[in-house]
């Protein structure tokens, strides 16, 4: 498989557009990005922010202050659409006041009916672009500013190429997300992602390793590798996800490597071995289950059975004894019976997940599940959801209790978002630990003793090594 990249000339052209927008714009313009959906969208937003800052825009947190607003949207569930259109509607008045440019981007703009709706009913949206051509944003903004056309729309239904070398505005200095692949070939029957993100494309390993090295030089300690299917990463015949993990493990300065999401059907022994042999790769593995029933898994087109999933968990636990699992589960898939749902609860109990991310099945137009029989009522879906939640809450609480009294080795990330007097860090298992301590500890690895648990976080005390 060869990697097709956006040419250097094209990237240079976009830098020229950034320069031109900067020249044309008045000073002190502010932008606000509204990011929905998954970490991939968050990473894309960091790129959009990077380009905007290069063009002289400054970030702000509210629409009221903003001269430019970007909606980076998500299509994974139905109700998100109503919310976005609600917010878009609210901006009608502000737009006049702030002379605002409104941009609509992300996965929803890859859905034709959404574009139609904007074209028809939301004339105040200025720029619409999709997930394949984010790198062309400077050109689109230039078009809008210089020619004042009614609207710039550029959405591609072919897969965009990988692009390198455009600015990124990182939200954190110590942690960074790195997209390693984009798109998905799996077509799980409920899921819209393959339609809005296109087919799998992997970035060149050299580019990823270079990015990690540069980040490390800049003080970054932790990287999160992102993709819809990270273990399908395959930039060429003789290189795969296990090779990438092994190479990133050697990057000096990077102490923690996380990744999300892997697909259970593609989780091979080579990846398990690399994780087992690494001190840096996180021992928290997100392993999306979706359903515990083999019958439903088949309808979902997941490519594994209940037994194969449990066997994978066992194989991983044997080689990595201190591993923790988190998962995603969809409740109420069409045709799911009480017995099928019991199978899901059974797997949840058996695996003893650290955390379960739960979703009520949401019908997505154009997916195969749309025409399946046995769509369930909202009552049945929410009743099952609540039962799963009760079980998972109980398990989370029991899991948190186990930490109390233990000593944890953590990387200090910074001040807590809610209380500036408290520092925050995360355990190996990705649990938040808050504790009092000197700001000079930020960016350091230290030991803390856990003194209590508060459902979503642990409270700790710094262990003074000089004692
Ligand atoms: N590639 C990842 C998932 C990306 S989407 C994977 O395969 O695990 C994130 C999660 O959203 C999925 O794991 C699934 O649990 C949930 N999801 C996707 N489509 C959904 C739908 N139609 N209704 C409800 N939840 C959905
Ligand atoms: Fe969606 Fe399945 Fe692809 Fe995940 S693997 S993005 S759930 S189609
Ligand atoms: Fe949503 Fe697109 Fe991510 S649909 S979950 S933002 S890939």
Tab-separated table of C-alpha atoms and ligand atoms in Angstrom:
chain	number	residue	atom	x	y	z
A	1	UNK	CA	0.000	0.000	0.000
A	2	UNK	CA	1.501	3.309	-0.980
A	3	UNK	CA	0.927	6.539	0.865
A	4	UNK	CA	-0.365	9.424	-1.179
A	5	UNK	CA	0.446	12.738	0.369
A	6	UNK	CA	-0.629	16.259	-0.402
A	7	UNK	CA	2.273	17.745	-2.421
A	8	UNK	CA	4.769	20.195	-0.917
A	9	UNK	CA	3.646	22.770	-3.514
A	10	UNK	CA	0.055	22.526	-2.293
A	11	UNK	CA	1.115	23.002	1.337
A	12	UNK	CA	3.285	25.965	0.288
A	13	UNK	CA	0.265	27.425	-1.507
A	14	UNK	CA	-1.792	27.169	1.695
A	15	UNK	CA	0.952	28.990	3.637
A	16	UNK	CA	0.758	31.744	1.017
A	17	UNK	CA	-3.005	31.962	1.530
A	18	UNK	CA	-2.435	32.194	5.292
A	19	UNK	CA	-0.089	35.121	4.685
A	20	UNK	CA	-2.654	36.804	2.404
A	21	UNK	CA	-5.497	36.383	4.905
A	22	UNK	CA	-3.293	37.897	7.592
A	23	UNK	CA	-2.556	40.904	5.408
A	24	UNK	CA	-6.213	41.441	4.538
A	25	UNK	CA	-7.580	41.045	8.084
A	26	UNK	CA	-7.709	43.682	10.752
A	27	UNK	CA	-5.652	43.041	13.901
A	28	UNK	CA	-6.995	41.312	17.006
A	29	UNK	CA	-9.677	39.198	15.353
A	30	UNK	CA	-10.935	36.372	17.528
A	31	UNK	CA	-12.041	32.823	16.743
A	32	UNK	CA	-13.974	30.197	18.626
A	33	UNK	CA	-14.105	26.491	17.750
A	34	UNK	CA	-16.986	24.302	18.804
A	35	UNK	CA	-15.706	20.728	18.672
A	36	UNK	CA	-18.077	17.776	18.872
A	37	UNK	CA	-17.435	14.063	18.723
A	38	UNK	CA	-14.301	12.028	19.170
A	39	UNK	CA	-10.619	12.666	19.733
A	40	UNK	CA	-10.004	12.675	15.989
A	41	UNK	CA	-12.203	15.726	15.713
A	42	UNK	CA	-10.364	17.304	18.646
A	43	UNK	CA	-7.085	16.686	16.827
A	44	UNK	CA	-8.519	18.177	13.627
A	45	UNK	CA	-9.633	21.229	15.611
A	46	UNK	CA	-6.057	21.718	16.830
A	47	UNK	CA	-5.038	21.886	13.173
A	48	UNK	CA	-7.779	24.368	12.279
A	49	UNK	CA	-6.732	26.478	15.303
A	50	UNK	CA	-3.103	26.248	14.218
A	51	UNK	CA	-3.953	27.633	10.800
A	52	UNK	CA	-6.167	30.383	12.242
A	53	UNK	CA	-3.445	31.530	14.629
A	54	UNK	CA	-0.943	31.588	11.771
A	55	UNK	CA	-3.461	33.906	10.052
A	56	UNK	CA	-3.398	36.257	13.029
A	57	UNK	CA	-6.581	35.163	14.788
A	58	UNK	CA	-6.634	34.790	18.584
A	59	UNK	CA	-8.579	32.107	20.394
A	60	UNK	CA	-11.575	32.999	22.574
A	61	UNK	CA	-14.043	30.858	24.466
A	62	UNK	CA	-17.414	32.340	23.598
A	63	UNK	CA	-19.432	33.074	20.489
A	64	UNK	CA	-20.177	36.577	21.859
A	65	UNK	CA	-16.548	37.641	21.448
A	66	UNK	CA	-15.827	35.772	18.218
A	67	UNK	CA	-15.340	37.192	14.729
A	68	UNK	CA	-15.017	33.701	13.317
A	69	UNK	CA	-16.739	30.536	14.520
A	70	UNK	CA	-15.993	26.984	13.409
A	71	UNK	CA	-18.384	24.123	14.073
A	72	UNK	CA	-16.389	20.907	13.879
A	73	UNK	CA	-19.274	18.457	13.861
A	74	UNK	CA	-19.897	14.769	14.622
A	75	UNK	CA	-22.471	12.475	12.988
A	76	UNK	CA	-22.171	9.410	15.183
A	77	UNK	CA	-25.590	9.834	16.810
A	78	UNK	CA	-28.791	11.443	15.628
A	79	UNK	CA	-29.467	14.028	18.336
A	80	UNK	CA	-26.212	15.901	17.658
A	81	UNK	CA	-27.727	17.337	14.499
A	82	UNK	CA	-30.548	19.140	16.288
A	83	UNK	CA	-28.074	20.644	18.733
A	84	UNK	CA	-25.815	22.033	16.012
A	85	UNK	CA	-28.679	23.515	14.066
A	86	UNK	CA	-29.967	25.082	17.273
A	87	UNK	CA	-26.620	26.740	17.885
A	88	UNK	CA	-26.358	27.857	14.272
A	89	UNK	CA	-29.755	29.492	14.576
A	90	UNK	CA	-28.675	31.359	17.703
A	91	UNK	CA	-25.773	32.941	15.828
A	92	UNK	CA	-27.960	34.815	13.332
A	93	UNK	CA	-28.047	38.011	15.384
A	94	UNK	CA	-24.501	37.847	16.673
A	95	UNK	CA	-23.202	37.473	13.138
A	96	UNK	CA	-24.266	41.000	12.206
A	97	UNK	CA	-22.918	42.488	15.412
A	98	UNK	CA	-19.464	40.879	15.225
A	99	UNK	CA	-19.187	40.814	11.455
A	100	UNK	CA	-18.753	37.122	12.024
A	101	UNK	CA	-17.619	34.439	9.599
A	102	UNK	CA	-19.333	31.116	10.296
A	103	UNK	CA	-17.659	27.869	9.189
A	104	UNK	CA	-19.282	24.444	9.228
A	105	UNK	CA	-16.880	21.498	9.157
A	106	UNK	CA	-16.402	17.925	10.309
A	107	UNK	CA	-18.260	14.684	9.780
A	108	UNK	CA	-21.752	16.171	9.370
A	109	UNK	CA	-20.675	18.197	6.392
A	110	UNK	CA	-19.945	14.897	4.626
A	111	UNK	CA	-23.661	14.082	4.782
A	112	UNK	CA	-25.536	15.407	1.734
A	113	UNK	CA	-28.808	16.026	3.608
A	114	UNK	CA	-26.995	18.278	6.098
A	115	UNK	CA	-25.480	20.382	3.320
A	116	UNK	CA	-28.911	20.652	1.695
A	117	UNK	CA	-30.439	21.836	4.934
A	118	UNK	CA	-27.762	24.510	5.403
A	119	UNK	CA	-28.098	25.634	1.790
A	120	UNK	CA	-31.843	25.980	2.220
A	121	UNK	CA	-32.330	27.305	5.721
A	122	UNK	CA	-29.053	28.692	7.078
A	123	UNK	CA	-27.894	31.376	4.657
A	124	UNK	CA	-25.637	32.904	7.309
A	125	UNK	CA	-23.145	30.006	7.129
A	126	UNK	CA	-20.179	31.277	5.108
A	127	UNK	CA	-17.835	28.334	4.617
A	128	UNK	CA	-18.594	24.612	4.503
A	129	UNK	CA	-15.792	22.087	4.287
A	130	UNK	CA	-15.570	18.374	4.952
A	131	UNK	CA	-13.186	15.949	6.616
A	132	UNK	CA	-11.015	15.343	3.531
A	133	UNK	CA	-9.795	18.830	2.762
A	134	UNK	CA	-9.135	20.553	6.086
A	135	UNK	CA	-5.744	21.627	4.773
A	136	UNK	CA	-7.497	23.840	2.224
A	137	UNK	CA	-9.122	25.967	4.911
A	138	UNK	CA	-6.747	28.968	4.397
A	139	UNK	CA	-7.653	29.043	0.706
A	140	UNK	CA	-11.377	28.932	1.497
A	141	UNK	CA	-11.078	31.697	4.068
A	142	UNK	CA	-9.135	33.794	1.588
A	143	UNK	CA	-11.855	33.273	-1.033
A	144	UNK	CA	-14.484	34.352	1.445
A	145	UNK	CA	-12.620	37.418	2.681
A	146	UNK	CA	-11.237	38.646	-0.617
A	147	UNK	CA	-14.113	38.016	-2.966
A	148	UNK	CA	-17.019	38.117	-0.520
A	149	UNK	CA	-18.935	35.437	-2.400
A	150	UNK	CA	-22.212	34.375	-0.890
A	151	UNK	CA	-20.732	31.189	0.429
A	152	UNK	CA	-17.717	28.904	-0.063
A	153	UNK	CA	-18.605	25.219	-0.177
A	154	UNK	CA	-15.906	22.603	-0.678
A	155	UNK	CA	-16.850	19.096	0.382
A	156	UNK	CA	-15.200	16.103	-1.259
A	157	UNK	CA	-16.686	12.679	-1.602
A	158	UNK	CA	-13.329	11.151	-2.519
A	159	UNK	CA	-10.752	10.287	0.137
A	160	UNK	CA	-8.457	13.152	0.989
A	161	UNK	CA	-4.733	12.555	0.973
A	162	UNK	CA	-2.571	12.638	4.067
A	163	UNK	CA	-1.053	16.054	4.662
A	164	UNK	CA	2.007	17.055	6.628
A	165	UNK	CA	3.616	20.284	7.687
A	166	UNK	CA	0.700	22.579	8.490
A	167	UNK	CA	0.624	24.410	11.831
A	168	UNK	CA	-0.996	22.781	14.888
A	169	UNK	CA	-2.118	24.562	18.036
A	170	UNK	CA	-1.653	22.036	20.823
A	171	UNK	CA	-3.939	22.389	23.803
A	172	UNK	CA	-1.381	20.912	26.191
A	173	UNK	CA	2.384	21.096	26.439
A	174	UNK	CA	2.913	17.731	28.098
A	175	UNK	CA	0.408	15.627	26.143
A	176	UNK	CA	-0.256	15.502	22.412
A	177	UNK	CA	-2.531	13.625	20.049
A	178	UNK	CA	-1.050	12.246	16.859
A	179	UNK	CA	-3.355	11.015	14.107
A	180	UNK	CA	-1.690	7.923	12.625
A	181	UNK	CA	-4.441	6.830	10.263
A	182	UNK	CA	-7.745	8.086	9.010
A	183	UNK	CA	-10.883	6.428	7.673
A	184	UNK	CA	-12.412	3.023	8.239
A	185	UNK	CA	-13.018	-0.042	6.043
A	186	UNK	CA	-15.058	-2.059	8.522
A	187	UNK	CA	-18.598	-0.903	7.852
A	188	UNK	CA	-20.072	-2.023	11.153
A	189	UNK	CA	-23.751	-2.065	10.259
A	190	UNK	CA	-24.784	0.704	12.694
A	191	UNK	CA	-21.952	3.122	11.990
A	192	UNK	CA	-21.718	6.252	9.856
A	193	UNK	CA	-17.943	6.746	10.172
A	194	UNK	CA	-16.922	4.882	6.976
A	195	UNK	CA	-19.301	7.131	5.025
A	196	UNK	CA	-18.071	10.415	6.481
A	197	UNK	CA	-14.368	9.659	6.893
A	198	UNK	CA	-13.738	7.488	3.830
A	199	UNK	CA	-11.393	4.532	3.451
A	200	UNK	CA	-8.358	3.778	5.606
A	201	UNK	CA	-5.255	5.832	4.924
A	202	UNK	CA	-2.105	5.482	7.021
A	203	UNK	CA	0.512	8.150	7.612
A	204	UNK	CA	4.144	7.365	6.855
A	205	UNK	CA	5.958	6.035	9.961
A	206	UNK	CA	8.853	8.441	9.379
A	207	UNK	CA	6.466	11.411	9.602
A	208	UNK	CA	4.872	10.095	12.798
A	209	UNK	CA	8.214	9.343	14.460
A	210	UNK	CA	9.540	12.763	13.432
A	211	UNK	CA	6.448	14.405	14.934
A	212	UNK	CA	6.938	12.487	18.191
A	213	UNK	CA	10.621	13.499	18.329
A	214	UNK	CA	9.771	17.150	17.738
A	215	UNK	CA	7.079	17.010	20.416
A	216	UNK	CA	9.536	15.466	22.884
A	217	UNK	CA	12.041	18.254	22.178
A	218	UNK	CA	9.273	20.683	22.999
A	219	UNK	CA	8.651	19.140	26.432
A	220	UNK	CA	5.883	16.706	25.545
A	221	UNK	CA	5.918	13.529	27.670
A	222	UNK	CA	2.818	11.701	26.546
A	223	UNK	CA	1.439	10.915	23.105
A	224	UNK	CA	-1.972	9.556	22.157
A	225	UNK	CA	-2.038	7.747	18.815
A	226	UNK	CA	-5.347	8.197	17.069
A	227	UNK	CA	-7.280	6.472	14.334
A	228	UNK	CA	-10.697	4.902	13.776
A	229	UNK	CA	-8.883	1.610	13.735
A	230	UNK	CA	-5.330	2.021	14.930
A	231	UNK	CA	-4.391	-1.618	14.571
A	232	UNK	CA	-5.258	-1.547	10.862
A	233	UNK	CA	-2.383	0.901	10.519
A	234	UNK	CA	-0.535	-0.345	7.427
A	235	UNK	CA	1.513	2.228	5.555
A	236	UNK	CA	3.303	-0.481	3.552
A	237	UNK	CA	3.487	-4.272	3.256
A	238	UNK	CA	6.365	-4.761	5.689
A	239	UNK	CA	5.247	-2.345	8.420
A	240	UNK	CA	2.281	-2.430	10.784
A	241	UNK	CA	0.939	-1.039	14.066
A	242	UNK	CA	3.227	-3.233	16.191
A	243	UNK	CA	6.249	-1.888	14.290
A	244	UNK	CA	5.087	1.668	14.851
A	245	UNK	CA	4.608	1.108	18.588
A	246	UNK	CA	8.075	-0.444	18.842
A	247	UNK	CA	9.654	2.497	16.988
A	248	UNK	CA	7.827	5.116	19.051
A	249	UNK	CA	8.881	3.301	22.208
A	250	UNK	CA	12.469	4.296	21.334
A	251	UNK	CA	11.767	8.040	21.126
A	252	UNK	CA	13.694	9.698	23.962
A	253	UNK	CA	11.663	12.038	26.138
A	254	UNK	CA	8.300	10.420	25.437
A	255	UNK	CA	7.396	8.499	28.601
A	256	UNK	CA	3.791	7.476	27.988
A	257	UNK	CA	2.241	6.150	24.782
A	258	UNK	CA	-1.513	5.593	24.542
A	259	UNK	CA	-3.645	4.663	21.549
A	260	UNK	CA	-7.314	4.567	20.596
A	261	UNK	CA	-9.305	2.799	19.172
A	262	UNK	CA	-8.084	-0.651	18.317
A	263	UNK	CA	-10.512	-3.153	16.809
A	264	UNK	CA	-10.726	-6.498	18.659
A	265	UNK	CA	-10.727	-8.485	15.403
A	266	UNK	CA	-7.371	-6.979	14.399
A	267	UNK	CA	-5.684	-7.192	17.807
A	268	UNK	CA	-2.812	-9.576	17.040
A	269	UNK	CA	-0.116	-11.121	19.232
A	270	UNK	CA	2.615	-8.888	17.824
A	271	UNK	CA	0.873	-5.842	19.332
A	272	UNK	CA	0.323	-7.634	22.660
A	273	UNK	CA	4.036	-8.533	22.776
A	274	UNK	CA	5.198	-4.975	22.078
A	275	UNK	CA	2.953	-3.624	24.850
A	276	UNK	CA	4.114	-6.333	27.274
A	277	UNK	CA	7.760	-5.471	26.611
A	278	UNK	CA	7.383	-1.722	26.848
A	279	UNK	CA	7.630	0.490	29.907
A	280	UNK	CA	6.080	3.393	28.059
A	281	UNK	CA	3.003	1.964	26.380
A	282	UNK	CA	-0.038	2.412	28.582
A	283	UNK	CA	-1.468	-0.730	30.135
A	284	UNK	CA	-4.988	0.625	29.736
A	285	UNK	CA	-6.440	-0.868	26.595
A	286	UNK	CA	-9.650	0.428	25.106
A	287	UNK	CA	-11.249	-2.614	23.513
A	288	UNK	CA	-14.670	-1.725	22.058
A	289	UNK	CA	-17.050	-4.613	22.694
A	290	UNK	CA	-20.309	-3.095	21.301
A	291	UNK	CA	-22.307	-6.203	22.277
A	292	UNK	CA	-21.679	-9.373	24.256
A	293	UNK	CA	-24.001	-11.468	22.107
A	294	UNK	CA	-22.410	-13.385	19.227
A	295	UNK	CA	-25.694	-13.184	17.332
A	296	UNK	CA	-25.859	-9.384	17.606
A	297	UNK	CA	-22.133	-9.055	16.889
A	298	UNK	CA	-22.737	-10.887	13.619
A	299	UNK	CA	-25.598	-8.528	12.716
A	300	UNK	CA	-23.312	-5.634	13.636
A	301	UNK	CA	-20.639	-7.019	11.285
A	302	UNK	CA	-17.990	-6.818	14.006
A	303	UNK	CA	-15.995	-9.848	12.896
A	304	UNK	CA	-15.704	-11.577	16.308
A	305	UNK	CA	-17.877	-13.625	18.662
A	306	UNK	CA	-18.396	-13.313	22.409
A	307	UNK	CA	-15.982	-16.207	22.947
A	308	UNK	CA	-13.312	-14.724	20.689
A	309	UNK	CA	-13.532	-11.407	22.532
A	310	UNK	CA	-13.185	-13.109	25.928
A	311	UNK	CA	-10.338	-15.225	24.596
A	312	UNK	CA	-8.543	-12.078	23.404
A	313	UNK	CA	-8.951	-10.515	26.858
A	314	UNK	CA	-7.457	-13.678	28.400
A	315	UNK	CA	-4.535	-13.729	26.000
A	316	UNK	CA	-3.784	-10.073	26.735
A	317	UNK	CA	-4.092	-10.625	30.514
A	318	UNK	CA	-1.694	-13.572	30.391
A	319	UNK	CA	1.028	-11.549	28.685
A	320	UNK	CA	0.295	-8.216	30.396
A	321	UNK	CA	-0.810	-9.078	33.951
A	322	UNK	CA	-1.267	-5.454	35.072
A	323	UNK	CA	-3.538	-4.551	32.145
A	324	UNK	CA	-6.819	-2.605	32.498
A	325	UNK	CA	-9.635	-2.575	29.955
A	326	UNK	CA	-12.132	0.076	28.978
A	327	UNK	CA	-14.843	-0.396	26.374
A	328	UNK	CA	-17.695	0.986	24.256
A	329	UNK	CA	-21.095	-0.692	24.269
A	330	UNK	CA	-24.190	-0.033	22.167
A	331	UNK	CA	-27.453	-0.884	23.890
A	332	UNK	CA	-30.611	-1.649	21.923
A	333	UNK	CA	-29.283	-2.643	18.513
A	334	UNK	CA	-32.190	-3.694	16.210
A	335	UNK	CA	-33.385	-7.176	17.153
A	336	UNK	CA	-31.462	-7.280	20.465
A	337	UNK	CA	-33.364	-9.650	22.765
A	338	UNK	CA	-33.294	-9.800	26.539
A	339	UNK	CA	-31.045	-12.838	26.201
A	340	UNK	CA	-28.637	-10.949	23.932
A	341	UNK	CA	-28.523	-8.110	26.433
A	342	UNK	CA	-27.801	-10.575	29.263
A	343	UNK	CA	-24.789	-11.719	27.227
A	344	UNK	CA	-23.536	-8.135	27.205
A	345	UNK	CA	-23.917	-7.871	30.987
A	346	UNK	CA	-22.139	-11.217	31.297
A	347	UNK	CA	-19.088	-9.984	29.356
A	348	UNK	CA	-19.045	-6.753	31.362
A	349	UNK	CA	-18.920	-8.760	34.587
A	350	UNK	CA	-16.334	-11.223	33.289
A	351	UNK	CA	-13.913	-8.650	31.925
A	352	UNK	CA	-14.354	-6.267	34.862
A	353	UNK	CA	-13.804	-3.123	32.777
A	354	UNK	CA	-12.229	-0.045	34.353
A	355	UNK	CA	-14.723	2.057	32.463
A	356	UNK	CA	-17.639	1.400	30.124
A	357	UNK	CA	-18.695	4.061	27.619
A	358	UNK	CA	-22.342	3.334	26.897
A	359	UNK	CA	-24.471	4.423	23.977
A	360	UNK	CA	-28.099	3.914	23.133
A	361	UNK	CA	-28.376	2.677	19.549
A	362	UNK	CA	-29.100	5.572	17.256
A	363	UNK	CA	-30.368	5.012	13.725
A	364	UNK	CA	-28.069	6.461	11.074
A	365	UNK	CA	-29.434	6.885	7.561
A	366	UNK	CA	-27.644	4.946	4.882
A	367	UNK	CA	-26.235	2.303	7.226
A	368	UNK	CA	-27.177	-1.362	6.894
A	369	UNK	CA	-28.841	-1.493	10.302
A	370	UNK	CA	-31.366	1.102	9.150
A	371	UNK	CA	-33.295	-1.559	7.244
A	372	UNK	CA	-32.896	-4.359	9.763
A	373	UNK	CA	-35.892	-5.797	11.531
A	374	UNK	CA	-36.767	-5.343	15.153
A	375	UNK	CA	-35.944	-1.702	15.916
A	376	UNK	CA	-36.611	-1.330	19.621
A	377	UNK	CA	-38.756	1.214	21.409
A	378	UNK	CA	-37.124	4.060	23.328
A	379	UNK	CA	-38.496	2.545	26.561
A	380	UNK	CA	-36.790	-0.813	26.053
A	381	UNK	CA	-33.538	0.854	25.016
A	382	UNK	CA	-33.409	3.215	27.985
A	383	UNK	CA	-34.433	0.522	30.460
A	384	UNK	CA	-31.522	-1.654	29.290
A	385	UNK	CA	-29.201	1.337	29.247
A	386	UNK	CA	-30.047	2.066	32.886
A	387	UNK	CA	-29.439	-1.523	33.891
A	388	UNK	CA	-26.036	-1.532	32.235
A	389	UNK	CA	-25.248	1.820	33.839
A	390	UNK	CA	-26.116	0.526	37.300
A	391	UNK	CA	-23.791	-2.438	36.827
A	392	UNK	CA	-20.993	-0.340	35.401
A	393	UNK	CA	-21.298	2.338	38.144
A	394	UNK	CA	-21.053	-0.370	40.785
A	395	UNK	CA	-17.974	-1.836	39.137
A	396	UNK	CA	-16.375	1.593	38.715
A	397	UNK	CA	-16.879	2.318	42.410
A	398	UNK	CA	-15.433	-1.019	43.452
A	399	UNK	CA	-12.522	-0.431	41.096
A	400	UNK	CA	-11.848	3.022	42.579
A	401	UNK	CA	-11.953	1.664	46.128
A	402	UNK	CA	-9.071	-0.644	45.258
A	403	UNK	CA	-6.758	2.339	44.767
A	404	UNK	CA	-7.214	3.770	48.253
A	405	UNK	CA	-4.060	3.168	50.306
A	406	UNK	CA	-1.907	2.345	47.272
A	407	UNK	CA	1.130	4.269	46.051
A	408	UNK	CA	0.933	5.384	42.429
A	409	UNK	CA	3.654	6.538	40.088
A	410	UNK	CA	2.208	9.495	38.148
A	411	UNK	CA	3.121	12.205	35.662
A	412	UNK	CA	2.066	15.620	36.969
A	413	UNK	CA	0.045	17.279	34.225
A	414	UNK	CA	-0.736	20.694	35.662
A	415	UNK	CA	-3.198	22.599	37.791
A	416	UNK	CA	-6.646	21.113	38.153
A	417	UNK	CA	-9.143	22.781	35.804
A	418	UNK	CA	-11.605	23.346	38.610
A	419	UNK	CA	-9.239	24.322	41.430
A	420	UNK	CA	-5.975	26.167	40.781
A	421	UNK	CA	-4.570	25.267	44.215
A	422	UNK	CA	-4.580	21.596	43.375
A	423	UNK	CA	-2.307	19.703	40.987
A	424	UNK	CA	-3.570	16.946	38.766
A	425	UNK	CA	-2.007	13.784	37.376
A	426	UNK	CA	-3.090	10.407	36.048
A	427	UNK	CA	-2.256	6.906	37.174
A	428	UNK	CA	-0.978	4.228	34.785
A	429	UNK	CA	-4.583	3.169	34.485
A	430	UNK	CA	-5.589	6.678	33.396
A	431	UNK	CA	-7.372	7.667	36.617
A	432	UNK	CA	-7.234	11.314	37.610
A	433	UNK	CA	-5.375	12.002	40.862
A	434	UNK	CA	-5.669	15.415	42.526
A	435	UNK	CA	-3.263	16.486	45.263
A	436	UNK	CA	-1.706	19.536	46.859
A	437	UNK	CA	1.825	20.303	45.762
A	438	UNK	CA	4.298	22.846	44.480
A	439	UNK	CA	3.843	24.006	40.870
A	440	UNK	CA	7.463	23.040	40.188
A	441	UNK	CA	6.277	19.417	40.129
A	442	UNK	CA	4.409	19.998	36.846
A	443	UNK	CA	5.890	17.815	34.090
A	444	UNK	CA	7.674	15.570	36.620
A	445	UNK	CA	7.052	11.941	37.473
A	446	UNK	CA	6.402	11.479	41.176
A	447	UNK	CA	4.867	9.070	43.679
A	448	UNK	CA	1.596	9.828	45.408
A	449	UNK	CA	-0.272	7.934	48.076
A	450	UNK	CA	-4.010	7.639	47.377
A	451	UNK	CA	-6.017	8.703	50.404
A	452	UNK	CA	-9.610	8.641	49.109
A	453	UNK	CA	-11.759	8.086	46.033
A	454	UNK	CA	-14.439	10.442	44.703
A	455	UNK	CA	-16.009	8.390	41.864
A	456	UNK	CA	-14.417	10.386	39.022
A	457	UNK	CA	-11.089	11.106	40.655
A	458	UNK	CA	-8.731	9.990	43.386
A	459	UNK	CA	-7.289	12.220	46.070
A	460	UNK	CA	-3.619	11.750	46.880
A	461	UNK	CA	-0.670	13.000	48.909
A	462	UNK	CA	2.793	13.560	47.492
A	463	UNK	CA	5.285	11.172	49.014
A	464	UNK	CA	8.334	13.135	50.014
A	465	UNK	CA	11.289	11.011	48.987
A	466	UNK	CA	13.627	12.829	51.409
A	467	UNK	CA	11.793	11.428	54.417
B	1	LIG	N1	-13.731	2.910	15.542
B	1	LIG	C1	-14.182	2.814	16.852
B	1	LIG	C2	-15.427	3.582	17.171
B	1	LIG	C3	-15.698	4.932	16.723
B	1	LIG	S1	-17.280	5.540	17.095
B	1	LIG	C4	-14.515	1.371	17.122
B	1	LIG	O1	-14.707	0.570	16.263
B	1	LIG	O2	-14.628	1.076	18.285
B	1	LIG	C5	-17.307	5.524	18.875
B	1	LIG	C6	-18.401	4.702	19.450
B	1	LIG	O3	-19.671	5.226	19.145
B	1	LIG	C7	-18.464	3.271	18.965
B	1	LIG	O4	-17.556	2.465	19.599
B	1	LIG	C8	-19.892	2.886	19.281
B	1	LIG	O5	-19.999	2.319	20.553
B	1	LIG	C9	-20.637	4.207	19.243
B	1	LIG	N2	-21.518	4.256	18.070
B	1	LIG	C10	-21.186	4.222	16.772
B	1	LIG	N3	-22.286	4.259	15.995
B	1	LIG	C11	-23.349	4.309	16.830
B	1	LIG	C12	-24.763	4.359	16.638
B	1	LIG	N4	-25.309	4.335	15.429
B	1	LIG	N5	-25.538	4.410	17.748
B	1	LIG	C13	-25.015	4.421	18.979
B	1	LIG	N6	-23.691	4.381	19.216
B	1	LIG	C14	-22.861	4.327	18.155
B	2	LIG	FE1	-17.510	2.566	12.984
B	2	LIG	FE2	-16.954	0.001	13.106
B	2	LIG	FE3	-15.340	1.636	11.772
B	2	LIG	FE4	-15.443	1.743	14.430
B	2	LIG	S1	-14.746	0.007	13.192
B	2	LIG	S2	-15.476	3.464	13.012
B	2	LIG	S3	-17.574	1.302	14.836
B	2	LIG	S4	-17.438	1.142	11.225
B	3	LIG	FE1	-18.089	11.655	15.299
B	3	LIG	FE2	-16.713	11.805	13.103
B	3	LIG	FE3	-15.540	11.079	15.360
B	3	LIG	S1	-18.741	10.995	13.298
B	3	LIG	S2	-17.150	10.097	16.499
B	3	LIG	S3	-16.421	13.027	14.949
B	3	LIG	S4	-15.067	10.348	13.310
